[in-house]
mmCIF file of C-alpha atoms in Angstrom:
data_model
loop_
_atom_site.group_PDB
_atom_site.id
_atom_site.type_symbol
_atom_site.label_atom_id
_atom_site.label_comp_id
_atom_site.label_asym_id
_atom_site.label_seq_id
_atom_site.Cartn_x
_atom_site.Cartn_y
_atom_site.Cartn_z
ATOM 1 C CA MET A 960 0.012 -0.002 0.002
ATOM 2 C CA ASP A 961 1.371 3.464 -0.977
ATOM 3 C CA GLN A 962 2.487 5.497 2.110
ATOM 4 C CA MET A 963 0.792 8.679 0.836
ATOM 5 C CA ASP A 964 -2.509 6.847 0.401
ATOM 6 C CA GLN A 965 -2.242 5.241 3.819
ATOM 7 C CA GLU A 966 -1.407 8.537 5.620
ATOM 8 C CA LEU A 967 -4.289 10.335 3.963
ATOM 9 C CA GLU A 968 -6.691 7.507 4.765
ATOM 10 C CA GLU A 969 -5.630 7.627 8.418
ATOM 11 C CA LEU A 970 -6.236 11.371 8.608
ATOM 12 C CA ILE A 971 -9.749 10.955 7.168
ATOM 13 C CA LEU A 972 -10.641 8.087 9.498
ATOM 14 C CA GLU A 973 -9.220 9.966 12.476
ATOM 15 C CA GLU A 974 -11.533 12.985 11.810
ATOM 16 C CA THR A 975 -14.447 10.686 11.066
ATOM 17 C CA ASN A 976 -14.111 9.100 14.500
ATOM 18 C CA SER A 977 -13.629 12.369 16.382
ATOM 19 C CA PRO A 978 -16.519 12.725 18.884
ATOM 20 C CA PHE A 979 -18.728 15.784 18.578
ATOM 21 C CA THR A 980 -22.311 16.200 19.765
ATOM 22 C CA VAL A 981 -24.271 18.387 17.360
ATOM 23 C CA PRO A 982 -26.116 21.030 19.466
ATOM 24 C CA THR A 983 -29.795 21.700 19.168
ATOM 25 C CA LEU A 984 -31.079 24.854 17.640
ATOM 26 C CA GLU A 985 -32.339 25.998 21.110
ATOM 27 C CA GLU A 986 -28.798 25.570 22.559
ATOM 28 C CA VAL A 987 -27.299 27.675 19.732
ATOM 29 C CA LEU A 988 -29.926 30.376 19.965
ATOM 30 C CA ARG A 989 -28.918 30.898 23.610
ATOM 31 C CA LEU A 990 -25.623 32.239 22.240
ATOM 32 C CA ALA A 991 -27.251 34.559 19.666
ATOM 33 C CA ASP A 992 -26.464 37.694 21.674
ATOM 34 C CA ASP A 993 -22.732 36.926 21.414
ATOM 35 C CA GLY A 994 -21.690 36.385 17.855
ATOM 36 C CA THR A 995 -18.138 35.493 18.792
ATOM 37 C CA ALA A 996 -19.254 32.798 21.209
ATOM 38 C CA LEU A 997 -21.697 31.371 18.624
ATOM 39 C CA ALA A 998 -18.987 31.284 15.951
ATOM 40 C CA ASP A 999 -16.583 29.537 18.352
ATOM 41 C CA HIS A 1000 -19.230 26.988 19.213
ATOM 42 C CA LEU A 1001 -20.248 26.146 15.630
ATOM 43 C CA GLY A 1002 -17.211 27.115 13.490
ATOM 44 C CA MET A 1003 -14.222 24.983 12.651
ATOM 45 C CA SER A 1004 -11.519 25.224 15.318
ATOM 46 C CA LEU A 1005 -7.882 26.089 14.709
ATOM 47 C CA ARG A 1006 -6.923 22.457 15.446
ATOM 48 C CA GLN A 1007 -9.381 21.259 12.812
ATOM 49 C CA MET A 1008 -8.136 23.849 10.356
ATOM 50 C CA GLY A 1009 -4.590 22.609 10.780
ATOM 51 C CA MET A 1010 -5.482 18.970 10.425
ATOM 52 C CA HIS A 1011 -7.726 19.600 7.397
ATOM 53 C CA LYS A 1012 -4.998 21.668 5.771
ATOM 54 C CA GLU A 1013 -2.734 18.652 5.898
ATOM 55 C CA LEU A 1014 -5.515 16.428 4.675
ATOM 56 C CA LEU A 1015 -6.202 18.735 1.717
ATOM 57 C CA ARG A 1016 -2.512 19.031 0.904
ATOM 58 C CA ARG A 1017 -2.241 15.260 0.664
ATOM 59 C CA LEU A 1018 -5.424 14.980 -1.380
ATOM 60 C CA GLY A 1019 -4.046 17.655 -3.751
ATOM 61 C CA ASN A 1020 -0.754 15.716 -4.027
ATOM 62 C CA LEU A 1021 -2.700 12.584 -5.025
ATOM 63 C CA ALA A 1022 -4.483 14.611 -7.745
ATOM 64 C CA PHE A 1023 -1.118 15.908 -9.011
ATOM 65 C CA ARG A 1024 0.156 12.322 -9.220
ATOM 66 C CA ALA A 1025 -3.044 11.181 -10.984
ATOM 67 C CA ILE A 1026 -3.388 13.878 -13.652
ATOM 68 C CA LYS A 1027 -0.060 14.185 -15.539
ATOM 69 C CA ASP A 1028 -0.931 17.674 -16.991
ATOM 70 C CA MET A 1029 -2.060 19.214 -13.736
ATOM 71 C CA LYS A 1030 -0.378 22.591 -13.100
ATOM 72 C CA HIS A 1031 -1.489 23.654 -9.626
ATOM 73 C CA CYS A 1032 -4.366 23.394 -7.115
ATOM 74 C CA TYR A 1033 -6.434 26.028 -5.322
ATOM 75 C CA VAL A 1034 -8.345 25.252 -2.123
ATOM 76 C CA GLY A 1035 -11.596 27.174 -1.870
ATOM 77 C CA GLY A 1036 -15.183 26.808 -0.619
ATOM 78 C CA SER A 1037 -16.472 27.311 2.901
ATOM 79 C CA TYR A 1038 -13.180 26.038 4.322
ATOM 80 C CA SER A 1039 -11.262 28.984 2.772
ATOM 81 C CA ARG A 1040 -14.062 31.475 3.495
ATOM 82 C CA ARG A 1041 -14.074 30.472 7.215
ATOM 83 C CA THR A 1042 -17.775 29.636 7.080
ATOM 84 C CA ALA A 1043 -17.343 25.909 7.692
ATOM 85 C CA LEU A 1044 -19.148 24.134 10.525
ATOM 86 C CA LYS A 1045 -16.858 22.221 12.794
ATOM 87 C CA TYR A 1046 -18.822 18.968 12.312
ATOM 88 C CA HIS A 1047 -19.472 19.193 8.604
ATOM 89 C CA PHE A 1048 -18.005 21.323 5.829
ATOM 90 C CA ASP A 1049 -17.414 21.526 2.084
ATOM 91 C CA VAL A 1050 -14.190 22.374 0.291
ATOM 92 C CA ASP A 1051 -13.406 23.019 -3.320
ATOM 93 C CA LEU A 1052 -10.127 21.741 -4.770
ATOM 94 C CA VAL A 1053 -9.704 23.518 -8.100
ATOM 95 C CA LEU A 1054 -7.356 21.538 -10.306
ATOM 96 C CA PHE A 1055 -5.783 23.650 -12.936
ATOM 97 C CA ILE A 1056 -4.725 21.769 -16.031
ATOM 98 C CA ARG A 1057 -1.736 22.789 -18.233
ATOM 99 C CA GLY A 1058 -2.944 23.324 -21.780
ATOM 100 C CA PHE A 1059 -6.511 22.748 -20.663
ATOM 101 C CA ASN A 1060 -8.876 21.418 -23.342
ATOM 102 C CA HIS A 1061 -12.411 20.880 -22.207
ATOM 103 C CA ASN A 1062 -12.908 18.239 -24.880
ATOM 104 C CA LYS A 1063 -10.444 16.067 -22.881
ATOM 105 C CA ASN A 1064 -12.309 16.376 -19.573
ATOM 106 C CA LYS A 1065 -13.344 12.724 -19.688
ATOM 107 C CA VAL A 1066 -9.622 11.774 -19.895
ATOM 108 C CA TYR A 1067 -8.811 14.045 -16.924
ATOM 109 C CA GLN A 1068 -11.734 12.615 -14.991
ATOM 110 C CA THR A 1069 -10.617 9.025 -15.659
ATOM 111 C CA GLN A 1070 -7.073 9.751 -14.539
ATOM 112 C CA LEU A 1071 -8.341 11.394 -11.392
ATOM 113 C CA TYR A 1072 -10.727 8.538 -10.517
ATOM 114 C CA ASP A 1073 -7.937 5.944 -11.062
ATOM 115 C CA GLY A 1074 -5.578 7.914 -8.850
ATOM 116 C CA LEU A 1075 -8.117 8.128 -5.988
ATOM 117 C CA GLU A 1076 -9.602 4.676 -6.377
ATOM 118 C CA ARG A 1077 -8.116 3.243 -3.141
ATOM 119 C CA LEU A 1078 -9.544 6.179 -1.068
ATOM 120 C CA LEU A 1079 -12.994 5.524 -2.646
ATOM 121 C CA TYR A 1080 -12.847 1.948 -1.276
ATOM 122 C CA HIS A 1081 -11.565 2.724 2.190
ATOM 123 C CA ALA A 1082 -12.165 6.292 3.371
ATOM 124 C CA LEU A 1083 -14.381 8.322 0.979
ATOM 125 C CA GLN A 1084 -17.510 7.809 -1.043
ATOM 126 C CA LEU A 1085 -18.192 9.043 -4.546
ATOM 127 C CA LYS A 1086 -21.252 11.273 -4.242
ATOM 128 C CA GLY A 1087 -21.432 12.523 -7.834
ATOM 129 C CA ALA A 1088 -19.454 13.274 -10.932
ATOM 130 C CA SER A 1089 -19.668 15.309 -14.134
ATOM 131 C CA LEU A 1090 -17.212 16.259 -16.865
ATOM 132 C CA GLN A 1091 -16.179 19.307 -14.808
ATOM 133 C CA SER A 1092 -16.134 17.829 -11.286
ATOM 134 C CA MET A 1093 -16.080 14.930 -8.913
ATOM 135 C CA THR A 1094 -17.609 15.108 -5.397
ATOM 136 C CA LEU A 1095 -16.200 12.851 -2.665
ATOM 137 C CA CYS A 1096 -17.804 12.702 0.734
ATOM 138 C CA SER A 1097 -17.218 11.446 4.249
ATOM 139 C CA ASP A 1098 -19.106 11.750 7.504
ATOM 140 C CA PHE A 1099 -17.634 15.202 8.132
ATOM 141 C CA ALA A 1100 -16.985 16.788 4.722
ATOM 142 C CA GLU A 1101 -17.671 17.033 1.007
ATOM 143 C CA PHE A 1102 -14.670 17.424 -1.252
ATOM 144 C CA ASN A 1103 -15.450 18.988 -4.639
ATOM 145 C CA LEU A 1104 -12.673 18.367 -7.111
ATOM 146 C CA LEU A 1105 -13.177 20.843 -9.965
ATOM 147 C CA ILE A 1106 -11.212 20.479 -13.255
ATOM 148 C CA THR A 1107 -10.471 23.669 -15.205
ATOM 149 C CA GLY A 1108 -7.896 25.791 -16.948
ATOM 150 C CA GLU A 1109 -6.530 29.224 -16.362
ATOM 151 C CA ALA A 1110 -8.704 32.345 -17.055
ATOM 152 C CA ALA A 1111 -10.909 31.794 -20.042
ATOM 153 C CA PRO A 1112 -10.252 33.439 -23.381
ATOM 154 C CA GLU A 1113 -11.931 36.827 -23.949
ATOM 155 C CA LYS A 1114 -14.464 35.486 -26.494
ATOM 156 C CA LEU A 1115 -15.932 32.240 -25.358
ATOM 157 C CA PRO A 1116 -19.014 30.418 -26.630
ATOM 158 C CA SER A 1117 -21.781 30.270 -24.038
ATOM 159 C CA ASN A 1118 -21.788 26.477 -24.031
ATOM 160 C CA GLU A 1119 -18.065 26.452 -23.015
ATOM 161 C CA ARG A 1120 -18.281 29.003 -20.179
ATOM 162 C CA LYS A 1121 -19.089 26.388 -17.513
ATOM 163 C CA PHE A 1122 -15.717 24.638 -18.056
ATOM 164 C CA TYR A 1123 -13.920 27.741 -16.820
ATOM 165 C CA ALA A 1124 -16.245 28.700 -13.958
ATOM 166 C CA ALA A 1125 -14.057 26.978 -11.291
ATOM 167 C CA ALA A 1126 -11.089 29.172 -12.360
ATOM 168 C CA TYR A 1127 -12.879 32.113 -10.672
ATOM 169 C CA SER A 1128 -13.300 30.402 -7.325
ATOM 170 C CA ARG A 1129 -10.566 32.502 -5.777
ATOM 171 C CA THR A 1130 -12.184 35.700 -6.956
ATOM 172 C CA VAL A 1131 -15.518 34.640 -5.406
ATOM 173 C CA ASP A 1132 -13.872 33.620 -2.118
ATOM 174 C CA GLU A 1133 -12.036 36.980 -1.910
ATOM 175 C CA GLU A 1134 -15.316 38.827 -2.465
ATOM 176 C CA VAL A 1135 -17.068 36.940 0.300
ATOM 177 C CA LEU A 1136 -14.126 37.468 2.645
ATOM 178 C CA SER A 1137 -14.134 41.188 1.936
ATOM 179 C CA PHE A 1138 -17.834 41.340 2.765
ATOM 180 C CA ALA A 1139 -17.207 39.411 6.019
ATOM 181 C CA ALA A 1140 -14.448 41.898 6.997
ATOM 182 C CA ARG A 1141 -16.909 44.782 6.589
ATOM 183 C CA HIS A 1142 -19.748 42.889 8.336
ATOM 184 C CA PRO A 1143 -18.496 40.930 11.372
ATOM 185 C CA GLU A 1144 -21.995 39.561 11.955
ATOM 186 C CA PHE A 1145 -21.757 37.699 8.642
ATOM 187 C CA ARG A 1146 -19.725 34.671 9.841
ATOM 188 C CA PRO A 1147 -21.826 33.814 12.937
ATOM 189 C CA PHE A 1148 -25.007 34.430 10.930
ATOM 190 C CA VAL A 1149 -23.896 32.010 8.168
ATOM 191 C CA LEU A 1150 -22.888 29.380 10.723
ATOM 192 C CA LEU A 1151 -26.249 29.661 12.403
ATOM 193 C CA VAL A 1152 -28.096 29.327 9.111
ATOM 194 C CA LYS A 1153 -25.954 26.357 7.966
ATOM 195 C CA HIS A 1154 -26.554 24.695 11.378
ATOM 196 C CA TRP A 1155 -30.289 25.205 10.970
ATOM 197 C CA LYS A 1156 -30.163 23.624 7.504
ATOM 198 C CA TYR A 1157 -28.130 20.654 8.799
ATOM 199 C CA LEU A 1158 -30.675 19.981 11.534
ATOM 200 C CA GLY A 1159 -33.454 19.688 8.967
ATOM 201 C CA SER A 1160 -34.532 16.845 6.791
ATOM 202 C CA GLU A 1161 -31.849 14.988 4.872
ATOM 203 C CA LYS A 1162 -34.053 15.604 1.807
ATOM 204 C CA ILE A 1163 -33.302 19.327 1.991
ATOM 205 C CA ASP A 1164 -30.649 20.149 -0.618
ATOM 206 C CA ILE A 1165 -29.376 23.691 -0.881
ATOM 207 C CA SER A 1166 -25.716 24.427 -1.287
ATOM 208 C CA SER A 1167 -23.554 26.033 1.373
ATOM 209 C CA TYR A 1168 -22.582 28.740 -1.126
ATOM 210 C CA HIS A 1169 -26.253 29.500 -1.868
ATOM 211 C CA LEU A 1170 -26.930 29.993 1.843
ATOM 212 C CA GLU A 1171 -23.937 32.356 2.136
ATOM 213 C CA LEU A 1172 -25.271 34.511 -0.747
ATOM 214 C CA LEU A 1173 -28.713 34.622 0.942
ATOM 215 C CA CYS A 1174 -27.124 35.768 4.170
ATOM 216 C CA MET A 1175 -25.231 38.472 2.349
ATOM 217 C CA GLU A 1176 -28.529 39.591 0.786
ATOM 218 C CA ILE A 1177 -30.329 39.715 4.120
ATOM 219 C CA ILE A 1178 -27.540 41.854 5.679
ATOM 220 C CA ARG A 1179 -27.593 44.283 2.785
ATOM 221 C CA GLN A 1180 -31.352 44.687 2.997
ATOM 222 C CA HIS A 1181 -31.654 45.211 6.798
ATOM 223 C CA ASP A 1182 -29.951 47.801 8.924
ATOM 224 C CA SER A 1183 -29.144 45.474 11.853
ATOM 225 C CA ASP A 1184 -26.177 43.443 13.120
ATOM 226 C CA CYS A 1185 -28.380 41.516 15.588
ATOM 227 C CA LEU A 1186 -28.204 37.821 14.903
ATOM 228 C CA ARG A 1187 -31.712 37.173 16.177
ATOM 229 C CA ASP A 1188 -33.135 39.786 13.792
ATOM 230 C CA LEU A 1189 -31.063 38.452 10.850
ATOM 231 C CA PHE A 1190 -32.086 34.910 11.464
ATOM 232 C CA TRP A 1191 -35.753 35.919 11.789
ATOM 233 C CA TRP A 1192 -35.577 37.737 8.450
ATOM 234 C CA PHE A 1193 -33.800 34.807 6.841
ATOM 235 C CA LEU A 1194 -36.534 32.404 7.980
ATOM 236 C CA LYS A 1195 -39.233 34.767 6.669
ATOM 237 C CA ARG A 1196 -37.386 34.993 3.335
ATOM 238 C CA VAL A 1197 -37.298 31.188 3.070
ATOM 239 C CA ALA A 1198 -40.800 30.584 4.374
ATOM 240 C CA TYR A 1199 -42.549 32.955 2.002
ATOM 241 C CA SER A 1200 -40.197 33.214 -1.032
ATOM 242 C CA ASP A 1201 -41.870 33.957 -4.334
ATOM 243 C CA ASN A 1202 -38.810 33.392 -6.489
ATOM 244 C CA ARG A 1203 -37.383 30.084 -5.226
ATOM 245 C CA LEU A 1204 -34.630 31.876 -3.267
ATOM 246 C CA CYS A 1205 -33.129 33.329 -6.450
ATOM 247 C CA VAL A 1206 -29.807 35.146 -5.858
ATOM 248 C CA LYS A 1207 -27.169 36.542 -8.215
ATOM 249 C CA ASN A 1208 -24.089 34.366 -8.494
ATOM 250 C CA LEU A 1209 -20.788 36.092 -7.726
ATOM 251 C CA ASN A 1210 -19.111 33.904 -10.307
ATOM 252 C CA ARG A 1211 -19.535 35.637 -13.696
ATOM 253 C CA PHE A 1212 -19.379 32.325 -15.496
ATOM 254 C CA LYS A 1213 -22.243 30.785 -13.646
ATOM 255 C CA ASN A 1214 -26.001 31.405 -13.742
ATOM 256 C CA GLN A 1215 -28.017 32.758 -10.797
ATOM 257 C CA LEU A 1216 -28.779 30.339 -7.972
ATOM 258 C CA GLN A 1217 -32.301 29.073 -7.480
ATOM 259 C CA VAL A 1218 -33.723 25.955 -5.781
ATOM 260 C CA SER A 1219 -36.163 23.587 -7.456
ATOM 261 C CA ASN A 1220 -39.916 23.767 -6.731
ATOM 262 C CA GLU A 1221 -39.642 20.523 -4.752
ATOM 263 C CA GLN A 1222 -36.827 21.896 -2.599
ATOM 264 C CA MET A 1223 -38.625 25.211 -2.191
ATOM 265 C CA THR A 1224 -41.631 23.402 -0.684
ATOM 266 C CA LEU A 1225 -39.413 21.432 1.795
ATOM 267 C CA LEU A 1226 -37.436 24.554 2.776
ATOM 268 C CA ALA A 1227 -40.538 26.756 3.175
ATOM 269 C CA LEU A 1228 -42.296 24.161 5.371
ATOM 270 C CA TYR A 1229 -39.165 23.796 7.537
ATOM 271 C CA ALA A 1230 -38.709 27.545 7.931
ATOM 272 C CA GLN A 1231 -42.406 27.982 8.815
ATOM 273 C CA GLU A 1232 -42.083 25.210 11.401
ATOM 274 C CA THR A 1233 -38.997 26.855 12.857
ATOM 275 C CA LEU A 1234 -40.776 30.214 13.088
ATOM 276 C CA ARG A 1235 -43.645 28.600 15.010
ATOM 277 C CA GLU A 1236 -41.603 26.470 17.363
ATOM 278 C CA TYR A 1237 -38.703 28.826 18.113
ATOM 279 C CA GLN A 1238 -40.308 32.228 17.929
ATOM 280 C CA TRP A 1239 -39.691 32.941 21.625
ATOM 281 C CA HIS A 1240 -35.999 31.848 21.354
ATOM 282 C CA ILE A 1241 -35.384 33.872 18.220
ATOM 283 C CA ARG A 1242 -37.129 37.047 19.317
ATOM 284 C CA GLN A 1243 -35.847 36.916 22.910
ATOM 285 C CA ARG A 1244 -33.779 40.010 23.655
ATOM 286 C CA SER A 1245 -30.828 40.552 25.919
ATOM 287 C CA ASN A 1246 -31.101 43.172 28.693
ATOM 288 C CA ALA A 1247 -28.805 45.526 26.769
ATOM 289 C CA VAL A 1248 -31.335 46.446 24.184
ATOM 290 C CA CYS A 1249 -32.965 49.808 23.530
ATOM 291 C CA VAL A 1250 -36.695 49.344 24.287
ATOM 292 C CA SER A 1251 -37.854 52.057 21.830
ATOM 293 C CA CYS A 1252 -35.878 50.880 18.748
ATOM 294 C CA HIS A 1253 -35.028 47.333 19.632
ATOM 295 C CA ARG A 1254 -31.413 47.897 18.680
ATOM 296 C CA PRO A 1255 -28.467 46.876 20.952
ATOM 297 C CA SER A 1256 -26.567 49.652 22.602
ATOM 298 C CA THR A 1257 -23.401 50.831 20.684
ATOM 299 C CA SER A 1258 -21.064 49.393 23.353
ATOM 300 C CA VAL A 1259 -22.754 45.967 23.260
ATOM 301 C CA ALA A 1260 -22.803 45.861 19.434
ATOM 302 C CA ALA A 1261 -19.124 46.746 19.351
ATOM 303 C CA SER A 1262 -18.170 43.991 21.782
ATOM 304 C CA ARG A 1263 -20.428 41.302 20.313
ATOM 305 C CA TYR A 1264 -17.979 40.427 17.485
ATOM 306 C CA ARG A 1265 -14.274 40.217 17.125
ATOM 307 C CA PRO A 1266 -12.426 40.544 13.790
ATOM 308 C CA LEU A 1267 -11.781 37.436 11.737
#
């Protein structure tokens, strides 16, 4: 057995077996008046970041070994944007191919699959695949391996744009991180929303990135940094959406994001149920709130978050 394969397999199994009790929504909402505490409770720890960095480095090395024309790899997704839950996260490994030709994607895909075959038998499962990507999953993460080339030519037929979309992952990540730096409430808000989604039915399928864009939209639309208010507005948006949660995609080579009618029904019912059952927990206020305007005092708002 190859030593690289064995070490990567051991890292994955170690994380899979790490004990963690997923908190209830009520437990998390008790922290809603302290965004830093909530983010620490739900967000990936520094220890996890370090271990996953090593895991991703080894996975990238396997991809290098599998695809002979691979040039370099970029790690993106919620892991890079610091919006990953500590018990489950998604990460994009963007594999840049030297002399990329989208007509050869099936060849690249076959080489990648053959190089990762042992992991698929012992540590990871193949969740899905297309000509542009392969998604591997474990109990704690989804790894999206995206095949692409460098920045696309200036003039590109519309049917070829999708093959270069992954090349702009870094630009998207940087835009989200810039927004998070201007809005310190963004990270705990996203973690709360992702946790809410994770606690719902396994049939609910909305991407982590889609949820982040919805959270950005809610923050832009409402003049509040209160997590309880933001979560309330998010649930209202989901419960009574008339456009299937349509949001503009930050990636210029991808279409707007929108859930299916079936998913919209599931999400709307779940959001309405949450509004009914947790109304008191969501709308509960701390003592340091202005009674007339329902906004936290300036000193409390300033201390609620710490910079990323």
